[in-house]
CSV table of C-alpha atoms (C1' of nucleotides) in Angstrom, one decimal:
chain,number,residue,atom,x,y,z
A,6,UNK,CA,29.3,34.8,12.2
A,7,UNK,CA,26.4,33.1,10.6
A,8,UNK,CA,23.3,32.6,12.5
A,9,UNK,CA,20.7,30.0,12.5
A,10,UNK,CA,17.2,31.1,12.3
A,11,UNK,CA,14.5,28.7,13.3
A,12,UNK,CA,11.1,29.0,11.8
A,13,UNK,CA,8.2,26.8,10.8
A,14,UNK,CA,8.3,25.2,7.5
A,15,UNK,CA,4.6,25.5,7.3
A,16,UNK,CA,4.4,25.4,3.6
A,17,UNK,CA,5.9,22.0,3.8
A,18,UNK,CA,3.3,20.7,6.1
A,19,UNK,CA,5.7,20.0,9.0
A,20,UNK,CA,6.3,21.6,12.2
A,21,UNK,CA,10.0,21.2,12.0
A,22,UNK,CA,12.5,24.0,12.2
A,23,UNK,CA,13.8,25.5,9.0
A,24,UNK,CA,17.4,26.4,9.3
A,25,UNK,CA,19.2,28.7,6.9
A,26,UNK,CA,22.4,30.7,6.9
A,27,UNK,CA,22.1,34.4,7.4
A,28,UNK,CA,24.7,37.0,6.5
A,29,UNK,CA,27.9,36.8,8.4
A,30,UNK,CA,28.6,39.4,11.1
A,31,UNK,CA,25.2,39.3,12.5
A,32,UNK,CA,26.1,37.8,15.8
A,33,UNK,CA,23.9,37.9,18.9
A,34,UNK,CA,23.0,35.8,21.9
A,35,UNK,CA,19.9,34.3,20.4
A,36,UNK,CA,22.0,31.4,19.2
A,37,UNK,CA,22.2,30.2,22.8
A,38,UNK,CA,18.5,29.6,22.8
A,39,UNK,CA,18.5,27.8,19.5
A,40,UNK,CA,18.8,24.1,19.1
A,41,UNK,CA,22.2,24.5,17.5
A,42,UNK,CA,24.9,26.2,19.4
A,43,UNK,CA,27.4,28.6,17.9
A,44,UNK,CA,30.0,25.9,17.9
A,45,UNK,CA,27.6,23.5,16.2
A,46,UNK,CA,27.0,26.0,13.6
A,47,UNK,CA,30.6,26.6,12.9
A,48,UNK,CA,31.1,22.9,12.5
A,49,UNK,CA,28.1,22.7,10.2
A,50,UNK,CA,29.3,25.5,8.2
A,51,UNK,CA,32.8,24.2,7.9
A,52,UNK,CA,31.5,20.9,6.9
A,53,UNK,CA,29.5,22.5,4.2
A,54,UNK,CA,32.2,24.5,2.6
A,55,UNK,CA,35.7,25.6,3.3
A,56,UNK,CA,35.2,28.8,1.7
A,57,UNK,CA,38.1,31.0,1.1
A,58,UNK,CA,38.2,34.4,2.8
A,59,UNK,CA,39.2,35.9,-0.5
A,60,UNK,CA,36.0,35.0,-2.1
A,61,UNK,CA,35.1,38.0,-4.2
A,62,UNK,CA,31.4,37.7,-3.5
A,63,UNK,CA,31.0,36.5,0.0
A,64,UNK,CA,27.3,37.5,0.2
A,65,UNK,CA,26.5,35.7,-3.0
A,66,UNK,CA,28.3,32.6,-1.7
A,67,UNK,CA,26.4,32.7,1.5
A,68,UNK,CA,23.2,33.1,-0.3
A,69,UNK,CA,24.1,30.1,-2.5
A,70,UNK,CA,24.7,28.0,0.5
A,71,UNK,CA,21.4,29.0,1.9
A,72,UNK,CA,19.6,28.1,-1.2
A,73,UNK,CA,21.4,24.8,-1.5
A,74,UNK,CA,20.8,23.9,2.2
A,75,UNK,CA,17.2,24.9,1.9
A,76,UNK,CA,16.8,22.8,-1.2
A,77,UNK,CA,18.5,19.9,0.6
A,78,UNK,CA,15.8,19.9,3.2
A,79,UNK,CA,12.8,20.8,1.1
A,80,UNK,CA,13.4,18.6,-1.9
A,81,UNK,CA,14.9,15.6,-0.1
A,82,UNK,CA,12.5,15.2,2.8
A,83,UNK,CA,15.1,16.3,5.2
A,84,UNK,CA,12.5,18.1,7.1
A,85,UNK,CA,10.9,14.7,7.7
A,86,UNK,CA,14.3,13.3,8.6
A,87,UNK,CA,14.9,16.0,11.1
A,88,UNK,CA,11.4,15.8,12.6
A,89,UNK,CA,11.8,12.1,13.1
A,90,UNK,CA,15.4,12.4,14.2
A,91,UNK,CA,14.9,14.9,16.9
A,92,UNK,CA,12.2,12.6,18.4
A,93,UNK,CA,14.2,9.4,18.1
A,94,UNK,CA,17.7,10.6,18.8
A,95,UNK,CA,19.2,12.9,21.3
A,96,UNK,CA,19.7,16.4,19.9
A,97,UNK,CA,23.5,16.1,20.0
A,98,UNK,CA,23.5,12.8,18.2
A,99,UNK,CA,21.1,13.9,15.6
A,100,UNK,CA,23.1,17.0,14.9
A,101,UNK,CA,26.2,14.9,14.3
A,102,UNK,CA,24.2,12.7,11.9
A,103,UNK,CA,22.7,15.7,10.2
A,104,UNK,CA,26.2,17.3,9.7
A,105,UNK,CA,27.5,14.1,8.3
A,106,UNK,CA,24.6,13.9,5.8
A,107,UNK,CA,25.1,17.4,4.6
A,108,UNK,CA,28.8,16.9,4.3
A,109,UNK,CA,28.4,13.7,2.2
A,110,UNK,CA,25.7,15.3,0.2
A,111,UNK,CA,27.8,18.3,-0.7
A,112,UNK,CA,30.9,16.4,-1.4
A,113,UNK,CA,29.1,13.8,-3.5
A,114,UNK,CA,27.8,16.3,-5.9
A,115,UNK,CA,30.6,18.9,-5.8
A,116,UNK,CA,28.1,21.6,-5.2
A,117,UNK,CA,30.6,23.9,-3.8
A,118,UNK,CA,33.4,23.4,-6.2
A,119,UNK,CA,32.3,26.3,-8.3
A,120,UNK,CA,31.9,28.6,-5.3
A,121,UNK,CA,35.2,27.7,-4.0
A,122,UNK,CA,36.8,28.7,-7.3
A,123,UNK,CA,34.8,31.8,-7.5
A,124,UNK,CA,33.2,30.6,-10.7
A,125,UNK,CA,29.8,32.0,-10.1
A,126,UNK,CA,28.6,31.6,-13.6
A,127,UNK,CA,29.3,28.0,-13.5
A,128,UNK,CA,27.5,27.7,-10.2
A,129,UNK,CA,24.6,29.7,-11.5
A,130,UNK,CA,24.4,27.1,-14.2
A,131,UNK,CA,24.3,24.4,-11.5
A,132,UNK,CA,21.5,26.2,-9.8
A,133,UNK,CA,19.5,26.2,-12.9
A,134,UNK,CA,20.2,22.6,-13.6
A,135,UNK,CA,19.3,21.8,-10.0
A,136,UNK,CA,16.1,23.7,-10.3
A,137,UNK,CA,15.3,21.8,-13.5
A,138,UNK,CA,16.0,18.6,-11.7
A,139,UNK,CA,13.7,19.5,-9.0
A,140,UNK,CA,11.0,20.5,-11.4
A,141,UNK,CA,11.5,17.2,-13.2
A,142,UNK,CA,11.2,15.4,-9.9
A,143,UNK,CA,7.9,17.1,-9.1
A,144,UNK,CA,6.6,16.1,-12.5
A,145,UNK,CA,7.6,12.5,-12.1
A,146,UNK,CA,6.8,12.1,-8.5
A,147,UNK,CA,8.9,9.0,-8.5
A,148,UNK,CA,11.4,8.3,-5.8
A,149,UNK,CA,13.0,5.7,-8.0
A,150,UNK,CA,14.3,8.2,-10.5
A,151,UNK,CA,16.7,9.7,-8.0
A,152,UNK,CA,18.7,6.5,-8.2
A,153,UNK,CA,19.3,6.8,-11.8
A,154,UNK,CA,19.5,10.5,-12.1
A,155,UNK,CA,21.9,11.0,-9.2
A,156,UNK,CA,24.0,8.1,-8.2
A,157,UNK,CA,24.6,9.6,-4.8
A,158,UNK,CA,20.9,9.8,-4.0
A,159,UNK,CA,20.3,6.4,-2.5
A,160,UNK,CA,22.1,7.7,0.5
A,161,UNK,CA,19.7,10.6,0.9
A,162,UNK,CA,16.5,9.0,-0.2
A,163,UNK,CA,15.1,7.8,3.0
A,164,UNK,CA,11.9,5.9,3.0
A,165,UNK,CA,8.9,8.1,3.7
A,166,UNK,CA,6.7,6.5,6.3
A,167,UNK,CA,3.9,8.7,5.4
A,168,UNK,CA,3.7,7.9,1.7
A,169,UNK,CA,3.7,4.2,0.7
A,170,UNK,CA,5.2,4.7,-2.7
A,171,UNK,CA,7.1,7.9,-2.1
A,172,UNK,CA,4.7,9.8,-4.3
A,173,UNK,CA,5.4,13.3,-3.1
A,174,UNK,CA,6.1,16.6,-4.7
A,175,UNK,CA,9.3,18.0,-3.4
A,176,UNK,CA,8.2,21.5,-4.2
A,177,UNK,CA,5.2,21.4,-2.0
A,178,UNK,CA,5.6,18.3,0.1
A,179,UNK,CA,2.0,17.7,-0.4
A,180,UNK,CA,0.7,14.2,-1.1
A,181,UNK,CA,-0.5,14.2,-4.6
A,182,UNK,CA,-1.3,10.6,-5.1
A,183,UNK,CA,-2.0,8.1,-2.4
A,184,UNK,CA,-2.4,4.4,-2.3
A,185,UNK,CA,-4.4,2.0,-0.4
A,186,UNK,CA,-2.9,0.5,2.7
A,187,UNK,CA,-2.4,-3.2,2.4
A,188,UNK,CA,-4.0,-3.7,5.7
A,189,UNK,CA,-7.3,-2.2,4.7
A,190,UNK,CA,-10.0,-3.3,2.5
A,191,UNK,CA,-11.8,-0.6,0.6
A,192,UNK,CA,-15.1,-1.4,2.0
A,193,UNK,CA,-14.0,-2.5,5.4
A,194,UNK,CA,-13.0,1.0,6.4
A,195,UNK,CA,-16.5,2.1,5.7
A,196,UNK,CA,-17.8,-0.2,8.4
A,197,UNK,CA,-17.1,1.4,11.7
A,198,UNK,CA,-17.7,-1.7,13.6
A,199,UNK,CA,-15.0,-1.2,16.2
A,200,UNK,CA,-12.2,1.2,16.5
A,201,UNK,CA,-10.1,-1.5,17.8
A,202,UNK,CA,-10.6,-3.7,14.9
A,203,UNK,CA,-11.1,-1.4,12.0
A,204,UNK,CA,-9.3,1.8,11.6
A,205,UNK,CA,-11.7,4.7,10.7
A,206,UNK,CA,-9.1,6.2,8.4
A,207,UNK,CA,-9.9,6.4,4.8
A,208,UNK,CA,-9.1,3.2,3.0
A,209,UNK,CA,-6.7,4.7,0.6
A,210,UNK,CA,-4.6,6.3,3.2
A,211,UNK,CA,-2.1,4.7,5.4
A,212,UNK,CA,-3.0,4.9,9.1
A,213,UNK,CA,0.1,6.9,9.8
A,214,UNK,CA,-1.1,9.7,7.6
A,215,UNK,CA,-4.1,10.4,9.6
A,216,UNK,CA,-1.9,11.0,12.6
A,217,UNK,CA,0.7,13.2,11.1
A,218,UNK,CA,0.7,16.8,10.0
A,219,UNK,CA,1.1,15.9,6.4
A,220,UNK,CA,-1.4,17.5,4.1
A,221,UNK,CA,-3.7,15.0,2.4
A,222,UNK,CA,-6.9,15.0,0.5
A,223,UNK,CA,-9.9,15.6,2.5
A,224,UNK,CA,-11.5,12.4,3.4
A,225,UNK,CA,-15.1,11.8,2.7
A,226,UNK,CA,-17.7,11.7,5.3
A,227,UNK,CA,-18.7,8.1,5.0
A,228,UNK,CA,-20.3,7.6,8.3
A,229,UNK,CA,-23.8,7.4,6.8
A,230,UNK,CA,-23.1,4.6,4.4
A,231,UNK,CA,-24.9,2.0,6.4
A,232,UNK,CA,-27.8,4.1,7.4
A,233,UNK,CA,-28.8,4.3,3.8
A,234,UNK,CA,-32.3,3.3,3.0
A,235,UNK,CA,-32.9,0.5,0.6
A,236,UNK,CA,-31.7,1.5,-2.7
A,237,UNK,CA,-30.0,4.3,-1.0
A,238,UNK,CA,-27.4,5.1,-3.6
A,239,UNK,CA,-29.8,7.3,-5.4
A,240,UNK,CA,-30.4,9.2,-2.2
A,241,UNK,CA,-26.8,9.7,-1.4
A,242,UNK,CA,-25.6,13.2,-1.2
A,243,UNK,CA,-23.6,14.1,-4.3
A,244,UNK,CA,-20.3,13.7,-2.6
A,245,UNK,CA,-21.1,10.2,-1.6
A,246,UNK,CA,-22.6,8.8,-4.7
A,247,UNK,CA,-19.3,7.5,-5.9
A,248,UNK,CA,-20.7,4.5,-7.7
A,249,UNK,CA,-22.0,6.6,-10.4
A,250,UNK,CA,-19.0,8.9,-10.2
A,251,UNK,CA,-16.6,6.0,-10.6
A,252,UNK,CA,-18.3,5.1,-13.8
A,253,UNK,CA,-17.8,8.6,-15.1
A,254,UNK,CA,-14.2,8.8,-13.9
A,255,UNK,CA,-13.2,5.6,-15.5
A,256,UNK,CA,-11.6,2.4,-14.3
A,257,UNK,CA,-10.4,2.3,-10.8
A,258,UNK,CA,-11.2,5.8,-10.0
A,259,UNK,CA,-12.9,7.0,-6.9
A,260,UNK,CA,-15.1,10.1,-7.1
A,261,UNK,CA,-12.3,11.9,-5.4
A,262,UNK,CA,-10.1,11.2,-8.3
A,263,UNK,CA,-8.2,8.7,-6.2
A,264,UNK,CA,-7.9,5.2,-7.7
A,265,UNK,CA,-10.4,3.0,-6.1
A,266,UNK,CA,-8.8,-0.2,-4.8
A,267,UNK,CA,-11.9,-2.3,-5.2
A,268,UNK,CA,-11.6,-1.8,-9.0
A,269,UNK,CA,-8.5,-3.2,-10.4
A,270,UNK,CA,-7.1,-3.9,-13.8
A,271,UNK,CA,-7.9,-7.5,-14.9
A,272,UNK,CA,-4.3,-8.5,-15.5
A,273,UNK,CA,-2.4,-9.6,-12.5
A,274,UNK,CA,-3.1,-9.3,-8.9
A,275,UNK,CA,-4.0,-6.0,-7.3
A,276,UNK,CA,-1.0,-5.7,-5.2
A,277,UNK,CA,1.2,-6.3,-8.1
A,278,UNK,CA,-0.5,-3.5,-9.9
A,279,UNK,CA,-0.2,-1.2,-6.9
A,280,UNK,CA,3.4,-1.8,-6.5
A,281,UNK,CA,4.2,-0.9,-10.0
A,282,UNK,CA,1.7,1.8,-10.3
A,283,UNK,CA,3.9,4.5,-8.8
A,284,UNK,CA,7.2,2.9,-8.9
A,285,UNK,CA,7.4,2.7,-12.7
A,286,UNK,CA,5.1,5.3,-14.2
A,287,UNK,CA,7.0,5.3,-17.4
A,288,UNK,CA,5.5,1.8,-18.1
A,289,UNK,CA,2.0,3.2,-18.1
A,290,UNK,CA,1.8,3.6,-21.9
A,291,UNK,CA,2.4,-0.2,-22.2
A,292,UNK,CA,-0.7,-0.8,-20.1
A,293,UNK,CA,-2.7,1.7,-22.1
A,294,UNK,CA,-2.0,-0.3,-25.2
A,295,UNK,CA,-4.2,-3.1,-23.9
A,296,UNK,CA,-7.4,-1.4,-22.6
A,297,UNK,CA,-9.3,-4.0,-20.6
A,298,UNK,CA,-12.4,-3.9,-18.6
A,299,UNK,CA,-11.7,-3.2,-15.0
A,300,UNK,CA,-12.4,-5.9,-12.5
A,301,UNK,CA,-14.6,-5.3,-9.5
A,302,UNK,CA,-13.5,-7.6,-6.7
A,303,UNK,CA,-15.7,-9.7,-4.6
A,304,UNK,CA,-16.7,-8.4,-1.2
A,305,UNK,CA,-14.8,-10.0,1.6
A,306,UNK,CA,-16.4,-12.7,3.6
A,307,UNK,CA,-16.3,-12.9,7.4
A,308,UNK,CA,-13.1,-15.0,7.5
A,309,UNK,CA,-11.3,-12.7,5.1
A,310,UNK,CA,-12.2,-9.7,7.2
A,311,UNK,CA,-10.9,-11.6,10.2
A,312,UNK,CA,-7.7,-12.5,8.4
A,313,UNK,CA,-7.2,-8.9,7.4
A,314,UNK,CA,-7.4,-7.8,10.9
A,315,UNK,CA,-5.4,-10.5,12.6
A,316,UNK,CA,-2.7,-11.1,10.0
A,317,UNK,CA,-0.3,-8.5,11.3
A,318,UNK,CA,-0.8,-9.8,14.8
A,319,UNK,CA,0.1,-13.3,13.8
A,320,UNK,CA,3.1,-12.1,11.8
A,321,UNK,CA,4.3,-10.3,14.9
A,322,UNK,CA,3.7,-13.2,17.2
A,323,UNK,CA,4.9,-16.0,15.1
A,324,UNK,CA,7.6,-14.1,13.1
A,325,UNK,CA,6.1,-15.7,10.0
A,326,UNK,CA,5.9,-14.1,6.6
A,327,UNK,CA,4.5,-16.9,4.4
A,328,UNK,CA,0.8,-16.3,3.9
A,329,UNK,CA,0.1,-20.0,3.6
A,330,UNK,CA,1.4,-20.7,7.0
A,331,UNK,CA,-0.2,-17.7,8.5
A,332,UNK,CA,-3.6,-18.6,7.0
A,333,UNK,CA,-3.4,-22.0,8.6
A,334,UNK,CA,-2.9,-20.4,12.0
A,335,UNK,CA,-5.7,-18.0,11.3
A,336,UNK,CA,-8.0,-20.8,10.2
A,337,UNK,CA,-7.5,-22.5,13.5
A,338,UNK,CA,-7.9,-19.3,15.5
A,339,UNK,CA,-11.0,-18.6,13.6
A,340,UNK,CA,-12.5,-21.8,14.8
A,341,UNK,CA,-11.3,-21.1,18.3
A,342,UNK,CA,-13.4,-18.0,18.4
A,343,UNK,CA,-16.7,-18.0,20.2
A,344,UNK,CA,-19.9,-17.7,18.2
A,345,UNK,CA,-20.3,-14.2,19.5
A,346,UNK,CA,-16.8,-13.2,18.3
A,347,UNK,CA,-17.4,-14.7,14.9
A,348,UNK,CA,-20.8,-13.0,14.7
A,349,UNK,CA,-19.1,-9.7,14.6
A,350,UNK,CA,-17.3,-10.6,11.4
A,351,UNK,CA,-20.4,-12.3,9.9
A,352,UNK,CA,-22.3,-9.1,10.5
A,353,UNK,CA,-19.5,-7.0,9.1
A,354,UNK,CA,-19.3,-9.2,6.0
A,355,UNK,CA,-23.1,-8.9,5.6
A,356,UNK,CA,-22.8,-5.2,5.5
A,357,UNK,CA,-19.9,-5.4,3.1
A,358,UNK,CA,-22.0,-7.4,0.7
A,359,UNK,CA,-24.9,-4.9,1.2
A,360,UNK,CA,-22.6,-2.0,0.4
A,361,UNK,CA,-21.1,-3.8,-2.5
A,362,UNK,CA,-24.5,-4.4,-3.9
A,363,UNK,CA,-25.4,-0.8,-3.6
A,364,UNK,CA,-22.2,0.4,-5.1
A,365,UNK,CA,-22.2,-2.1,-8.0
A,366,UNK,CA,-25.8,-3.2,-8.5
A,367,UNK,CA,-25.0,-4.8,-11.8
A,368,UNK,CA,-22.0,-6.7,-10.6
A,369,UNK,CA,-22.1,-10.4,-10.2
A,370,UNK,CA,-19.5,-12.9,-8.9
A,371,UNK,CA,-19.9,-14.5,-12.3
A,372,UNK,CA,-18.0,-11.5,-13.7
A,373,UNK,CA,-14.8,-12.8,-12.1
A,374,UNK,CA,-15.7,-16.4,-12.4
A,375,UNK,CA,-13.7,-18.7,-14.6
A,376,UNK,CA,-12.3,-16.0,-16.7
A,377,UNK,CA,-10.6,-18.6,-18.9
A,378,UNK,CA,-13.9,-20.1,-20.0
A,379,UNK,CA,-15.6,-16.8,-20.6
A,380,UNK,CA,-16.7,-16.0,-24.1
A,381,UNK,CA,-13.8,-15.0,-26.3
A,382,UNK,CA,-11.3,-16.9,-24.3
A,383,UNK,CA,-8.7,-18.8,-26.3
A,384,UNK,CA,-8.3,-22.5,-26.5
A,385,UNK,CA,-5.1,-22.4,-24.5
A,386,UNK,CA,-6.9,-20.7,-21.6
A,387,UNK,CA,-9.5,-23.4,-21.7
A,388,UNK,CA,-6.9,-26.1,-21.7
A,389,UNK,CA,-5.1,-24.5,-18.8
A,390,UNK,CA,-8.3,-24.3,-16.9
A,391,UNK,CA,-9.0,-27.9,-17.5
A,392,UNK,CA,-5.6,-28.8,-16.1
A,393,UNK,CA,-6.2,-26.6,-13.1
A,394,UNK,CA,-9.5,-28.3,-12.5
A,395,UNK,CA,-8.0,-31.7,-12.6
A,396,UNK,CA,-5.3,-30.7,-10.2
A,397,UNK,CA,-7.9,-29.3,-7.8
A,398,UNK,CA,-10.0,-32.5,-8.0
A,399,UNK,CA,-7.0,-34.6,-7.2
A,400,UNK,CA,-6.2,-32.4,-4.3
A,401,UNK,CA,-9.7,-32.5,-3.0
A,402,UNK,CA,-9.5,-36.3,-3.0
A,403,UNK,CA,-6.3,-36.2,-0.9
A,404,UNK,CA,-7.9,-33.7,1.5
A,405,UNK,CA,-10.5,-36.2,2.6
A,406,UNK,CA,-7.8,-38.4,4.2
A,407,UNK,CA,-5.8,-35.6,5.8
A,408,UNK,CA,-7.5,-33.9,8.8
A,409,UNK,CA,-5.0,-31.1,8.9
A,410,UNK,CA,-7.5,-28.3,8.7
A,411,UNK,CA,-11.0,-27.7,9.9
A,412,UNK,CA,-12.3,-27.9,6.4
A,413,UNK,CA,-10.5,-31.2,5.8
A,414,UNK,CA,-11.6,-32.3,9.2
A,415,UNK,CA,-15.2,-31.6,8.4
A,416,UNK,CA,-14.9,-33.6,5.2
A,417,UNK,CA,-13.4,-36.5,7.1
A,418,UNK,CA,-16.1,-36.6,9.7
A,419,UNK,CA,-18.9,-36.0,7.3
A,420,UNK,CA,-19.8,-32.6,8.7
A,421,UNK,CA,-21.5,-29.8,6.8
A,422,UNK,CA,-18.8,-27.4,5.7
A,423,UNK,CA,-21.1,-24.4,6.1
A,424,UNK,CA,-22.7,-24.9,9.4
A,425,UNK,CA,-21.2,-27.6,11.5
A,426,UNK,CA,-18.5,-27.0,14.0
A,427,UNK,CA,-15.2,-28.8,13.6
A,428,UNK,CA,-14.9,-30.2,17.1
A,429,UNK,CA,-12.1,-32.6,16.5
A,430,UNK,CA,-9.8,-29.9,15.2
A,431,UNK,CA,-10.4,-27.6,18.1
B,188,DA,C1',5.6,-12.1,-14.8
B,189,DC,C1',2.7,-15.3,-13.1
B,190,DG,C1',0.9,-19.4,-10.5
B,191,DC,C1',1.0,-21.9,-6.3
B,192,DC,C1',0.2,-22.4,-1.5
B,193,DT,C1',-3.3,-22.0,2.5
B,194,DT,C1',-7.5,-20.7,5.0
B,195,DT,C1',-13.1,-19.9,5.2
B,196,DG,C1',-17.3,-18.3,3.2
B,197,DA,C1',-20.2,-16.5,-0.5
B,198,DA,C1',-21.9,-17.3,-4.8
B,199,DG,C1',-22.2,-19.5,-9.3
B,200,DC,C1',-22.5,-23.7,-11.8
B,201,DT,C1',-23.8,-28.6,-12.7
B,202,DA,C1',-26.1,-32.9,-12.5
C,89,DT,C1',-31.1,-29.2,-4.3
C,90,DA,C1',-26.8,-31.1,-3.0
C,91,DG,C1',-22.3,-31.0,-4.2
C,92,DC,C1',-18.6,-29.0,-6.6
C,93,DT,C1',-15.9,-24.9,-8.2
C,94,DT,C1',-14.2,-20.3,-8.1
C,95,DC,C1',-12.7,-16.2,-6.0
C,96,DA,C1',-11.9,-12.9,-2.5
C,97,DA,C1',-6.5,-11.5,0.8
C,98,DA,C1',-1.7,-12.1,1.7
C,99,DG,C1',3.3,-12.6,0.5
C,100,DG,C1',7.1,-15.9,0.0
C,101,DC,C1',8.6,-19.1,-3.3
C,102,DG,C1',9.3,-21.6,-7.7
C,103,DT,C1',9.2,-21.7,-12.6
DNA sequence: ACGCCTTTGAAGCTA
DNA sequence: TAGCTTCAAAGGCGT
């Protein structure tokens, strides 16, 4: 009778159990203590393979099953699935789901056909092929490739809540490339204004990751950023002077080697770039054909910081997704804040600008200003810009008669846009 | 793929 | 110097 052994998959960075088949005939009472009962195991085994008793190499077959099952879990994030599943589901229900997954997996790929027929050579060939596949996966680090390489994989490729773009090496389960969370500005995270408002996690890591046992790159100690003296970049410890490092590392690179989200390619929006960055790595050569100067984004102002923080809350409360509508609500809420509440964000924004100046002393907002009119821009860009300008002017004229927003309201009542309160809209 | 929408505030530009 | 313009973020939507 096979036995389940539970042990830590420490090399995988998770605390989940690792289950593997042992040689048959090694029966004892430990199984009663295990999460799986003997009967469960029998079910699991039978669902994996209806192996003939006449198999000439039973040990080899068992070993094969062990390898495959181990690979199932290691390479396909089943450890994660199990870790989550045992927390979210009852043990019994989870075991049923797990058995079903294994059953479908095995039957989709016919992994056990060769074993069943005693064609070990063929199966060895599969193992090699499978190993090549796994190696290929670890090279690509691209969850999307499963879909094309193995039609059955969408069923098994569960979204990884720890890794935004599924950039994970199956062989090690270590995060190799990470991406900025959408809810965090690169500089915002460096401002420990409030734990409630601003997560202290590194900007390029999702919040979840800091709470899980997944291995991740060591975050920098950034607590001293705002205690820097004037012109403090030069006095930063070597590990913190990532302005100069980023120049050496190239566009968009943090000194850690992680792409810095404040520096983005000039073409397209940042989020567009991020989404494609890991999902379609094979398109990278296309981008390389057009080497362009990286764009350093403007520091966020107080309202932008407020929006970043409150957007998720508004989305949850109002079940809205359109940013335009959300921004309208946030605009009103912003003006509903007290001066003290707003002062937090103004101070935060001031520190952002200060840090931005220290990081990019030669940067100017002009760098990103009217790109279409910059030197070297084509006539078409200039023409487009002219149209855009006209549209905006027309829109501005309309806005003076529509008090739908605080800004419009101020315009209508002749108030200063920068300093006056928009009483009528509140 | 890219621009628009929509908000406020900072900064650049222009007359 | 006042007033205008652009750009930061966000994501659905239209072209």
